[in-house]
Short mmCIF file of C-alpha atoms in Angstrom, two decimals:
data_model
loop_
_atom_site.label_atom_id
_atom_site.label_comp_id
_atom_site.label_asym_id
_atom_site.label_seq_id
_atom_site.Cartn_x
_atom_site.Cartn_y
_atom_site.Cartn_z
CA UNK A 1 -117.59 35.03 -12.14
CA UNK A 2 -115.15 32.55 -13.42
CA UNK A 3 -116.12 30.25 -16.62
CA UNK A 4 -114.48 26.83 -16.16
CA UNK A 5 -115.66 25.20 -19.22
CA UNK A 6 -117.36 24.96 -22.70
CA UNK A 7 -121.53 25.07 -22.18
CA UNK A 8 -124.34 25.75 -24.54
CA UNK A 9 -127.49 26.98 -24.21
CA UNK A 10 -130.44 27.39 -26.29
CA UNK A 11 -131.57 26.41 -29.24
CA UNK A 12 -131.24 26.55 -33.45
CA UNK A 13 -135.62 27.12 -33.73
CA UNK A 14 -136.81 30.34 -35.16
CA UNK A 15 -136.95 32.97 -32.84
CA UNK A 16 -134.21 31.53 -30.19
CA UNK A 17 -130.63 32.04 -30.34
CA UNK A 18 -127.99 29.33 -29.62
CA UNK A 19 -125.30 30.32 -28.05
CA UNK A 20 -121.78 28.18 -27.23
CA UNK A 21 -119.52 29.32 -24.60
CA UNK A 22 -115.61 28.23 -24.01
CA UNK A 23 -112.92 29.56 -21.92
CA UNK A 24 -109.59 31.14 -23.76
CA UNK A 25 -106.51 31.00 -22.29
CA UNK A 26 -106.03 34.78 -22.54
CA UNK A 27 -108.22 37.35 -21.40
CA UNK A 28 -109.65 39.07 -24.46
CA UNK A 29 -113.46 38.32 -25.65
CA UNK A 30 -114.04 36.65 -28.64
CA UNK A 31 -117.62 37.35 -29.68
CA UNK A 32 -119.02 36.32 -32.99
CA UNK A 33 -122.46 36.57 -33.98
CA UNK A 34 -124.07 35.15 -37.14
CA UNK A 35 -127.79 36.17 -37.46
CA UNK A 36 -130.22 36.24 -39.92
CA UNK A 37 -131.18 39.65 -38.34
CA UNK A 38 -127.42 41.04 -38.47
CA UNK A 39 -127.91 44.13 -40.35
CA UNK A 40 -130.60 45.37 -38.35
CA UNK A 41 -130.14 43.94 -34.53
CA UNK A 42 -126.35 42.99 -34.63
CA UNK A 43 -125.26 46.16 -33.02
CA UNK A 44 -127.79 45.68 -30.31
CA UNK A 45 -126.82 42.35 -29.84
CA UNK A 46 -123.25 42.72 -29.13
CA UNK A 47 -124.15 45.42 -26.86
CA UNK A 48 -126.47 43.09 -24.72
CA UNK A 49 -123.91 40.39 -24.60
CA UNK A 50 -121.19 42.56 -23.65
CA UNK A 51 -123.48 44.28 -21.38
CA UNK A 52 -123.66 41.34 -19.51
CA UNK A 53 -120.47 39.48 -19.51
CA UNK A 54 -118.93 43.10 -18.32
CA UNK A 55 -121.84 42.99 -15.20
CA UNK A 56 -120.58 39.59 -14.67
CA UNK A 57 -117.01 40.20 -14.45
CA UNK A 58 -116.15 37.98 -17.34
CA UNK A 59 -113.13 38.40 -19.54
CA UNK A 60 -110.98 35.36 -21.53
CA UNK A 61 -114.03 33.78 -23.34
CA UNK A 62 -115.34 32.60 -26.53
CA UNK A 63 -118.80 33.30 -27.00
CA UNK A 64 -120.20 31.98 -30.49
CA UNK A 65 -123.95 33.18 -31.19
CA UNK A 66 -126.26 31.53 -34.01
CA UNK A 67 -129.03 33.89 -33.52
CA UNK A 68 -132.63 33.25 -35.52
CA UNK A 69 -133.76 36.30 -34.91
CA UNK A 70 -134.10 36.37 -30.49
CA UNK A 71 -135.73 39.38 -28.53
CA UNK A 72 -133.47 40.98 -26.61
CA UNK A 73 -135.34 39.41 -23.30
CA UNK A 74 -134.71 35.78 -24.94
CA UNK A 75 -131.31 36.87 -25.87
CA UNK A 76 -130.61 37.83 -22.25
CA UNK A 77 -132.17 34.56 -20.96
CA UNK A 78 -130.50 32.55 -22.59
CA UNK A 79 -126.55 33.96 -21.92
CA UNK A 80 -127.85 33.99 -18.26
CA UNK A 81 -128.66 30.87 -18.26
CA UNK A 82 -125.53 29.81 -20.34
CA UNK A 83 -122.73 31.53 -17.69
CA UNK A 84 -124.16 29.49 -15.05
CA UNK A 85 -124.14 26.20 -17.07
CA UNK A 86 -120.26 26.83 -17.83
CA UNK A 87 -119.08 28.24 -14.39
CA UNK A 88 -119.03 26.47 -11.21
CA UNK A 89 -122.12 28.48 -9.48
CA UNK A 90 -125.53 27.33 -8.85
CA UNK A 91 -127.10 30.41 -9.67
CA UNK A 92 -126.50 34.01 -11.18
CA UNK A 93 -126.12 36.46 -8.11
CA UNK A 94 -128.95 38.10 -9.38
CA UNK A 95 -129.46 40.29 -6.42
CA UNK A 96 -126.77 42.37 -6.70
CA UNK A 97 -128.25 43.35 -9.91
CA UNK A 98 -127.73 46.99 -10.31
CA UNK B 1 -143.61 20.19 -37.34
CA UNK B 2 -146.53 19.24 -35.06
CA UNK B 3 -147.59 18.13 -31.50
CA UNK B 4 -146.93 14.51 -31.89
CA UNK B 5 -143.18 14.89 -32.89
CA UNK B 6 -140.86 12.94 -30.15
CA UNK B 7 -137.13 12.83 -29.99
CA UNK B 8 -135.22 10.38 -28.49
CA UNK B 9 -131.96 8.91 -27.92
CA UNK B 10 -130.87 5.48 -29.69
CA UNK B 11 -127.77 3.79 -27.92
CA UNK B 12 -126.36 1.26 -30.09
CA UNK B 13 -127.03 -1.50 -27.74
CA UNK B 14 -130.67 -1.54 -28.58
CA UNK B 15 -131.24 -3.43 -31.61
CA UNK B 16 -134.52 -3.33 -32.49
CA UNK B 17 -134.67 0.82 -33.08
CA UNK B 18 -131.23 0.67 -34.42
CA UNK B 19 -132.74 -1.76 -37.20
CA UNK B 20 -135.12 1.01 -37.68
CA UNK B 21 -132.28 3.59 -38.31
CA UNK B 22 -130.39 1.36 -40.51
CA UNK B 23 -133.58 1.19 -42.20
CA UNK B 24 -134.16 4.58 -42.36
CA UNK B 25 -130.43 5.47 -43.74
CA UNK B 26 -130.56 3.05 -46.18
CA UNK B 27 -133.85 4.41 -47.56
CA UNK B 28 -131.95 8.11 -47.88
CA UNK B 29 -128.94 6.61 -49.35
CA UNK B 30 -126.21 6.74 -46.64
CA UNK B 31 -124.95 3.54 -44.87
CA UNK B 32 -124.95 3.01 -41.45
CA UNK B 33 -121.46 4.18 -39.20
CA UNK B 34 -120.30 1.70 -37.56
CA UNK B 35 -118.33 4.07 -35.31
CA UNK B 36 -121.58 6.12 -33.92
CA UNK B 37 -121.88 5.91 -30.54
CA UNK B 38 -125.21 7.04 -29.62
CA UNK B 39 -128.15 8.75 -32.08
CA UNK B 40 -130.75 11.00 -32.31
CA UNK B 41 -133.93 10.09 -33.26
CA UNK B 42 -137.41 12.23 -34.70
CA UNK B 43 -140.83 10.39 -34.65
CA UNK B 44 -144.34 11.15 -36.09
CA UNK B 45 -147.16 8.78 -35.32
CA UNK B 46 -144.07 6.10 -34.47
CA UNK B 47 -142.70 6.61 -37.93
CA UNK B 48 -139.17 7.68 -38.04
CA UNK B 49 -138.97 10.64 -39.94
CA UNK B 50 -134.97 12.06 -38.89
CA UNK B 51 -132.20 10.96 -37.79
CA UNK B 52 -128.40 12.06 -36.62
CA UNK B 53 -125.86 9.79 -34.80
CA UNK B 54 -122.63 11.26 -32.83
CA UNK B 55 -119.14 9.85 -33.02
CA UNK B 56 -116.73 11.02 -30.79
CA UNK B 57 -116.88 14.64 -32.04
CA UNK B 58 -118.26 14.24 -35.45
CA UNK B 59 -121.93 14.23 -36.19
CA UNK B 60 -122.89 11.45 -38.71
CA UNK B 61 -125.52 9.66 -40.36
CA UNK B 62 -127.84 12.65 -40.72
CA UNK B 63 -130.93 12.34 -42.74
CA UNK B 64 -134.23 13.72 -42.88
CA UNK B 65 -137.14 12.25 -44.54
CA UNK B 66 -138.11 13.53 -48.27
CA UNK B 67 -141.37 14.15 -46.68
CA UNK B 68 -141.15 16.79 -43.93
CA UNK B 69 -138.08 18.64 -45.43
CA UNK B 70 -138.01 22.05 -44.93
CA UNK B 71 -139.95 22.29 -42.13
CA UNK B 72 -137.14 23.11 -39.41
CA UNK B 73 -136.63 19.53 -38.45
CA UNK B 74 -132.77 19.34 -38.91
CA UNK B 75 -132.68 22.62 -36.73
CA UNK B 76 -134.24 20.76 -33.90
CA UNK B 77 -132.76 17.95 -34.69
CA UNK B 78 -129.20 19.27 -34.90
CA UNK B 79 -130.01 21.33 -31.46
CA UNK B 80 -130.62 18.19 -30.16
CA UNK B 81 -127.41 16.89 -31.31
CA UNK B 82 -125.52 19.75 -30.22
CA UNK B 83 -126.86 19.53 -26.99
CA UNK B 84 -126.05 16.13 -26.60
CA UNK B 85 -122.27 16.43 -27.63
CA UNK B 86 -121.73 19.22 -25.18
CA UNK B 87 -123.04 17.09 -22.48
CA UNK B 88 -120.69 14.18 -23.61
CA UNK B 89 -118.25 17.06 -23.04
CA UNK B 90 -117.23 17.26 -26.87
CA UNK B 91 -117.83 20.73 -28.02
CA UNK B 92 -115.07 20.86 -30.74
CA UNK B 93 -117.70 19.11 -33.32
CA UNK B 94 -117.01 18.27 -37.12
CA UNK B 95 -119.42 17.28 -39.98
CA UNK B 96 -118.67 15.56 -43.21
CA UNK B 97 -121.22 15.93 -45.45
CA UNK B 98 -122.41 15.77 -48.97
CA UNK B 99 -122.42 19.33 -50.58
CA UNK B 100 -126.07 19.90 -51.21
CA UNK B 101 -126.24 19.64 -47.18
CA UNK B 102 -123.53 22.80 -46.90
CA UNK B 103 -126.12 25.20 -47.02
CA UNK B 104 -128.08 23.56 -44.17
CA UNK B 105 -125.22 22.69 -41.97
CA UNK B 106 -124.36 26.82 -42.17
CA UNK B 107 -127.49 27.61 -40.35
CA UNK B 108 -126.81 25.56 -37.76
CA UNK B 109 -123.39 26.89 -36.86
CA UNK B 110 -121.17 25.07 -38.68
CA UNK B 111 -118.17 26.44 -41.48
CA UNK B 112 -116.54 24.92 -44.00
CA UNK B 113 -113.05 24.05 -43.81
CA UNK B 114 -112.42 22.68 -46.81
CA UNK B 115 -114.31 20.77 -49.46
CA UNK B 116 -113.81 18.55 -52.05
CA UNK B 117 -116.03 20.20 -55.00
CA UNK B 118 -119.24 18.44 -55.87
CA UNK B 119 -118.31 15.79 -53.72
CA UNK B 120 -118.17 16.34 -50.01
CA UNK B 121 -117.42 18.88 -47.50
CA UNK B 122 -115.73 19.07 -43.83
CA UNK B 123 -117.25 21.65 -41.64
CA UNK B 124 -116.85 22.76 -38.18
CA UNK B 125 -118.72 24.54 -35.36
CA UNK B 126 -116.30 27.27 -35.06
CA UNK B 127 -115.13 30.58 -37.52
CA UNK B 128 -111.97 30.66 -35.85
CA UNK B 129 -110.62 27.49 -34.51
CA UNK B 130 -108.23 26.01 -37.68
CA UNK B 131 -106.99 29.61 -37.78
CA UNK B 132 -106.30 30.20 -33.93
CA UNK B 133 -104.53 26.40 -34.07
CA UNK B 134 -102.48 27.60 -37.10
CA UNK B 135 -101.49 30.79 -35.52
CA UNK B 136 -100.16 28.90 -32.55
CA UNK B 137 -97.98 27.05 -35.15
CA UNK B 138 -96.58 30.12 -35.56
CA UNK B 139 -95.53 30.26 -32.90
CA UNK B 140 -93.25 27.38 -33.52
CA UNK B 141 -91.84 27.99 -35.88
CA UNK B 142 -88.06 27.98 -37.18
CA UNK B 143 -85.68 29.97 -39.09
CA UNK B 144 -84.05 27.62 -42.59
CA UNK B 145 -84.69 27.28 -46.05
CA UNK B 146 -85.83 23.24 -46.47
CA UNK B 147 -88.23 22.59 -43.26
CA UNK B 148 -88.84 19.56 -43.56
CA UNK B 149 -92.46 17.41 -42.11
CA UNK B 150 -93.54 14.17 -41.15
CA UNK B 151 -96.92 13.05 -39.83
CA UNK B 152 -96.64 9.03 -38.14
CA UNK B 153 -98.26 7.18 -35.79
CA UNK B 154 -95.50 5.10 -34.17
CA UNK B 155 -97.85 2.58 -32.72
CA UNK B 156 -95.31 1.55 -31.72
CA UNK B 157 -91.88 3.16 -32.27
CA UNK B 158 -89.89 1.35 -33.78
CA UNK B 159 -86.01 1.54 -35.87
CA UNK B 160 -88.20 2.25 -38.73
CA UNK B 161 -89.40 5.21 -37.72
CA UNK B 162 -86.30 6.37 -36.01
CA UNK B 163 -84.29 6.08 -39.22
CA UNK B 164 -87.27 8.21 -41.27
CA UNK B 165 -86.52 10.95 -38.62
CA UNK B 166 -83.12 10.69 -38.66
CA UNK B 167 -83.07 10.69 -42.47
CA UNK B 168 -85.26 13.47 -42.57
CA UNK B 169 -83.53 16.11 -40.26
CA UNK B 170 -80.08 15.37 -42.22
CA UNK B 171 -82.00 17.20 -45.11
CA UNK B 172 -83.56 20.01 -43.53
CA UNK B 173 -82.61 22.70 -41.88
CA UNK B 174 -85.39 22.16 -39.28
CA UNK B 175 -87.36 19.29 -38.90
CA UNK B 176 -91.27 18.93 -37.56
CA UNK B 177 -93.27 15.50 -36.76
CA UNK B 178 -96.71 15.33 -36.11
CA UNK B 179 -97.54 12.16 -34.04
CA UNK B 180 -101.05 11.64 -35.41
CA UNK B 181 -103.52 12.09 -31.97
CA UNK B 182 -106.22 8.93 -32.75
CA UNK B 183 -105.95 6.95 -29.56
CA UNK B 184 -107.16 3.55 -30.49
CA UNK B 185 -106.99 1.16 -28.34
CA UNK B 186 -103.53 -0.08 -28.72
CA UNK B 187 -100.71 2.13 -26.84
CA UNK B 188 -101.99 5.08 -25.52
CA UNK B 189 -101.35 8.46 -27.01
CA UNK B 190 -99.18 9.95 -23.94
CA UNK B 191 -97.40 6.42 -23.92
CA UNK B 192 -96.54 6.91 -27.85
CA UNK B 193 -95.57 10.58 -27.52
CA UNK B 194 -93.01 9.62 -24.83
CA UNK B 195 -91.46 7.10 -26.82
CA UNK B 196 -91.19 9.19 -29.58
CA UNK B 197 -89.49 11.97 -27.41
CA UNK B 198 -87.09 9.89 -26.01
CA UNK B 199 -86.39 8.25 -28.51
CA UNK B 200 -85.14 10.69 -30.83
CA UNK B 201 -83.78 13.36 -28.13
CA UNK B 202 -80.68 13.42 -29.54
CA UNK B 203 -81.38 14.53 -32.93
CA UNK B 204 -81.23 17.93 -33.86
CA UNK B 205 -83.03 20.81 -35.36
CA UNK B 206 -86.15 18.63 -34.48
CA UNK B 207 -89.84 19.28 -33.16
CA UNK B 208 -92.37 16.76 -32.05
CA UNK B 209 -95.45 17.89 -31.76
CA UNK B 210 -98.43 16.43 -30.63
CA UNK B 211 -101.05 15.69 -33.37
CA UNK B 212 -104.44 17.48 -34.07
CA UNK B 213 -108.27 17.19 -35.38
CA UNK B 214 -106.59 18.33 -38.39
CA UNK B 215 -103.62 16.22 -39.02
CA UNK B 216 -104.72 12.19 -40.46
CA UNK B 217 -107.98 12.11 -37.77
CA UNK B 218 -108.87 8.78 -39.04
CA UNK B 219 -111.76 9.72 -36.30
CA UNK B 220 -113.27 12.30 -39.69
CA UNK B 221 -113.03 8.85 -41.90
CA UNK B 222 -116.18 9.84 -43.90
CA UNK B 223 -117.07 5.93 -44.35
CA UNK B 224 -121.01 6.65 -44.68
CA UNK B 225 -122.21 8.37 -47.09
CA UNK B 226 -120.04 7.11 -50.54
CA UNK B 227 -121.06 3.58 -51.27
CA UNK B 228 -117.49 3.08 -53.41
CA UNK B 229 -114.66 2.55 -50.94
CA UNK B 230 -112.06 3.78 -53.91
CA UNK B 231 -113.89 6.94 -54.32
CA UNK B 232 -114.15 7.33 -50.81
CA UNK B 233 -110.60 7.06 -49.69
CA UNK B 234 -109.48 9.78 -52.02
CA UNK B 235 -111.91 12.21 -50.94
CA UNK B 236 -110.79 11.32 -47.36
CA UNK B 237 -107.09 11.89 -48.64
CA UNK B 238 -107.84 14.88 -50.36
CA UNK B 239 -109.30 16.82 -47.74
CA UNK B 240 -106.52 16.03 -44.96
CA UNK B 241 -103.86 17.25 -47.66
CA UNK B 242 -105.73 19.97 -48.23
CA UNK B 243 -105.95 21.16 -44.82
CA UNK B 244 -102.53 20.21 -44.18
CA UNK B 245 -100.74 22.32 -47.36
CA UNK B 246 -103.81 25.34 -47.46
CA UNK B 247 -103.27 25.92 -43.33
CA UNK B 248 -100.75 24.04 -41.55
CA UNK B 249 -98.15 23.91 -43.56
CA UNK B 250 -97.67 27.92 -44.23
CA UNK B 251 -98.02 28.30 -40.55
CA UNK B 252 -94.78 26.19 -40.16
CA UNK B 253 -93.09 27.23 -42.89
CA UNK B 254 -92.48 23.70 -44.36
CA UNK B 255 -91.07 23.26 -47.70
CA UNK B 256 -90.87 19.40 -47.57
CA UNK B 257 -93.08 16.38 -46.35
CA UNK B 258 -91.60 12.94 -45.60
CA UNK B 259 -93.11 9.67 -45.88
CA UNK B 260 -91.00 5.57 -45.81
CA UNK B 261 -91.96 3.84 -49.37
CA UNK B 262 -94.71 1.48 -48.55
CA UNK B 263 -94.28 -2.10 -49.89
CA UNK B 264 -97.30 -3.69 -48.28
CA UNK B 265 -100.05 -1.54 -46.86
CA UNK B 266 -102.07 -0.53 -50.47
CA UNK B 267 -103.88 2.16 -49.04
CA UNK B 268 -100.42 3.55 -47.29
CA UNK B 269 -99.31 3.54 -51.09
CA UNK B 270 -102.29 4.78 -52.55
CA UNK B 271 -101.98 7.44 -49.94
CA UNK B 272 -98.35 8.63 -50.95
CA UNK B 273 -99.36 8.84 -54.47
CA UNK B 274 -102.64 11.52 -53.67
CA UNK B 275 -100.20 13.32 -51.59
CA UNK B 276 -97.65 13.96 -54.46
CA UNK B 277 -100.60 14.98 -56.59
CA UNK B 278 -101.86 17.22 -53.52
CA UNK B 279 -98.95 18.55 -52.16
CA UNK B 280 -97.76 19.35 -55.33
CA UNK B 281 -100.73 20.27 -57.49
CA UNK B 282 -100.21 23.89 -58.87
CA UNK B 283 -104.16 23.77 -58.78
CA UNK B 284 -104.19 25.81 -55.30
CA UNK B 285 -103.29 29.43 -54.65
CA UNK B 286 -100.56 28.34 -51.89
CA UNK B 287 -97.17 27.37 -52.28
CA UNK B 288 -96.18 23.26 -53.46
CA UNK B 289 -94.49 21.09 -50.89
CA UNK B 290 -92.34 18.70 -52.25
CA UNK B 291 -93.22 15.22 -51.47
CA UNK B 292 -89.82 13.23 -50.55
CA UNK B 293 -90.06 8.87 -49.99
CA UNK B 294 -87.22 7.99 -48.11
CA UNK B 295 -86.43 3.64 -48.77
CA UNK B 296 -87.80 1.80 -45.66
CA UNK B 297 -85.33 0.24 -43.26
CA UNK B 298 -85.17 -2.98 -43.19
CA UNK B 299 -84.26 -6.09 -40.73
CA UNK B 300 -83.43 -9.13 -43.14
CA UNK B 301 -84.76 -8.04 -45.95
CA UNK B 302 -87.98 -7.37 -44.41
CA UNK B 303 -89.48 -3.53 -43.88
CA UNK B 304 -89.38 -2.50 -40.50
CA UNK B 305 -93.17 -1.97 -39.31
CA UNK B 306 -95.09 -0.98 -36.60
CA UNK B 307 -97.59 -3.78 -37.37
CA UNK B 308 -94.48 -6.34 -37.53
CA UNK B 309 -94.11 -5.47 -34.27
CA UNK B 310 -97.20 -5.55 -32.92
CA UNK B 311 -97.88 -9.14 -34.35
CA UNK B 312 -94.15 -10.41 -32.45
CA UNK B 313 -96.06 -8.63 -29.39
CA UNK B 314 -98.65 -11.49 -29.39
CA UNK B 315 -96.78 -14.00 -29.54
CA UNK B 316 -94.20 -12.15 -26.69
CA UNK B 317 -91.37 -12.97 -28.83
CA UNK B 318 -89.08 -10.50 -27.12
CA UNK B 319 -85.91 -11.39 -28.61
CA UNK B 320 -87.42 -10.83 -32.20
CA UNK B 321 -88.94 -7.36 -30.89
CA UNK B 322 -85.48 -6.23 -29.69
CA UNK B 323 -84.10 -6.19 -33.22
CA UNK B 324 -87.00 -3.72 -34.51
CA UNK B 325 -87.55 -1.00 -31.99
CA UNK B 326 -85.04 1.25 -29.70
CA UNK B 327 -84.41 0.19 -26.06
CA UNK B 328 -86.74 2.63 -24.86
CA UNK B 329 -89.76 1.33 -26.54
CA UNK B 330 -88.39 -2.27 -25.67
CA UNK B 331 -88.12 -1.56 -22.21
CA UNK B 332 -91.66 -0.02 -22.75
CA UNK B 333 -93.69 -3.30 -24.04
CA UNK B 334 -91.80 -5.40 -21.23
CA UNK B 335 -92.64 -2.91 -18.42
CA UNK B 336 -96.35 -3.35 -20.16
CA UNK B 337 -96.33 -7.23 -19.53
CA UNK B 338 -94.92 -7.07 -16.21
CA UNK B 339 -97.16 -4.24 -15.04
CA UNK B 340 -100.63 -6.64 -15.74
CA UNK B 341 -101.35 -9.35 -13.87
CA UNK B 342 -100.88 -12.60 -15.23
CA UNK B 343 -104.33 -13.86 -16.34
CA UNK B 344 -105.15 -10.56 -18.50
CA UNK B 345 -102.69 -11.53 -20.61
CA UNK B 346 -104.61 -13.85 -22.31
CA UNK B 347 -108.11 -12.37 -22.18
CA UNK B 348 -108.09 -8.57 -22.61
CA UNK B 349 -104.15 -7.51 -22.79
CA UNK B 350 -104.05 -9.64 -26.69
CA UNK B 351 -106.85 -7.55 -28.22
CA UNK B 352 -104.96 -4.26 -26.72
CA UNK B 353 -102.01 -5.49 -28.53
CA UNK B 354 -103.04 -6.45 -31.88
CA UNK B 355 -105.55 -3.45 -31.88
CA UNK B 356 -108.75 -5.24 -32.63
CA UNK B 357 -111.40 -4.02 -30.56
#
């Protein structure tokens, strides 16, 4: 899965996460995560994002998160939703999920 | 907030709601931007109760009413506004705020760049972005003692700015000009870049480079929130120096800025007086740049200008316009006159010209 271009998804309320997406022009991954639940989650967080972008195929992007304190399933939602929003497919190929 | 809370989106074309924001703005304070294309609008029981607008990629005129503060209506409301500027395809956004909004701004994704204490503060929706733009300067950069700077506009290039360059790069042992990036309405950005490359391809130990968000965005012109224009245009001066001697300038190594005295324009001359006191101000941990005003050229007596020429440009007096600007910019403005077909001339081409909108 290619990302073409900047998207965001979600939103700045309590409990949601917002999270911005852009395409670098190398191929590292540029994740950074402010959350007011940092100390405790922001481990687990990184893992679930990178968790997906790597079962996505997804390399040479900026992903900025303003978390406000998401569940994981929220959390998940929401990048989901976001990598379709800033690639050119209609949908996730979510039945190849392992 | 509560069930009955509606957001909506205020073009400036409709005038009765926009009367309502005014309103609303003046009542907390700020003045309306003229510049704000579209805005963002919270309701309770039809009574306004926040507001945001969006210009280009800087989020203005945000208030929220004494009332419901602290009840996560700017979070929704700059969601909303976030939302909206990535759907206008402008994700690179910047906010100029008053201080005691800092704190507020920081939970909705933005950082500070720089601020001007007490007073204001320029913030952007990235950690990283002024850092990964100056580390690509340095990628540019050159070996030499005296690297010298200059930040223009050439709108559009004329002798005058030719002979700044020129006068410039005889001093330095590399030379680096920004061509400020606001594309107005008058020559388009590509157009001026062009000239500016041709025109000064044979001069050496030289760099143009195109301009940035960071460089003189008269775009970030915070013109809405201080009532005193004087107080105003310092801040506004302040914070582009800032930026400019704090990140830019170590990236590039420069030692020296450049600027043409400035006989007419007062806030041109105003402006070369804050950046001697910025550039130069042992007030910040980096190192000073020394401010140098080279003496304007001049055509009988007269400074060269860009405006000059854009004035002679109305008026299509070539023969004047040949004295002021290098063949290839000549050759430019005719090709412009000769490209259009005869009745825009009159109507739409003259406002192009003379920049009004």
């Amino acid at each position: 899965m290619k990302i073409t271009h900047a998207a965001v998804a979600g939103t700045l309320e309590s409990g949601d996460v917002m999270i911005r997406i852009a395409p670098l022009e190398n191929q590292e991954i540029d994740l950074q995560i402010s959350s007011n639940v940092e100390k405790q989650f922001g481990d687990a967080i990184r893992a679930t994002v990178l968790e997906i972008l790597h079962r996505h195929h997804i390399q040479g992007v900026q992903l900025i998160l303003d978390d406000k304190g998401a569940l994981d399933c929220i959390l998940r939602a929401r990048l989901e939703t976001l990598l379709v929003r800033a690639s050119d497919v209609n949908s996730l190929p979510w039945e190849e999920k392992a | 907030m509560f069930g009955n809370t509606v957001l909506a989106q205020v073009k400036r074309a409709d005038n009765i709601k926009m009367a309502a924001i005014t309103r609303f703005l003046r009542e907390n304070d700020l003045s309306i931007d003229t510049t704000v294309d579209v805005f963002i609008t919270v309701t309770q029981n039809d009574r306004l109760i926040a507001c945001g607008g969006i210009a280009g990629n800087i989020i203005k005129c945000v208030a929220v009413d004494e009332t419901v503060r602290g009840e996560g209506i700017a979070l929704t409301l700059a969601t909303e506004l976030i939302n909206l500027a990535y759907e206008r395809q402008c994700p690179h956004l910047f906010i100029y705020t008053k201080t005691q909004n800092e704190a507020l701004f920081k939970q909705c994704g933005f950082y500070t760049i720089t601020s001007v204490p007490g007073m204001m503060v320029l913030m952007e929706n990235s950690a990283t972005r002024l850092q990964r733009y100056a580390s690509y300067l340095t990628t540019l950069r050159q070996a030499g003692d005296k690297i010298g700077c200059i930040v223009m506009n050439a709108n559009p290039f004329t002798h005058g700015h030719r002979y700044l360059i020129q006068k410039a790069a005889e001093q330095c042992d590399w030379l680096h000009v920004f061509l400020v990036k606001e594309d107005t309405s008058r020559f388009p950005y590509e157009d001026r870049l062009a000239l500016v490359r041709t025109g000064t391809a044979d001069i050496k130990r030289l760099t143009v480079h195109r301009g940035s968000e960071y460089i003189i965005s008269r775009a970030t012109f915070p013109c809405y929130f201080i009532k005193e224009q004087g107080v105003l245009n310092h801040c506004h001066t302040e914070i582009d120096l800032k930026i400019f001697r704090q990140f830019l300038a170590p990236a590039l190594g420069i030692t020296h800025r450049f600027v043409g005295t400035e006989p007419w324009c007062a806030v041109t001359a105003a402006y070369n007086e804050d950046m001697r006191h910025w550039l130069q101000t042992p007030s910040l941990p980096v190192p000073p740049i020394e401010l140098v005003e080279i003496e304007r050229l001049q055509y009988h007596g007269m400074a060269i200008s860009a405006s000059w020429v854009r004035k002679l440009l109305v008026k299509k007096d070539f023969s004047s316009i040949d004295k002021l600007v290098p063949e290839v910019t000549r050759d430019y403005l005719e090709s412009m006159f000769v490209a259009r077909p005869a009745h825009s001339v009159n109507g739409k081409l003259e406002s192009t010209l003379t920049g009004e909108k």
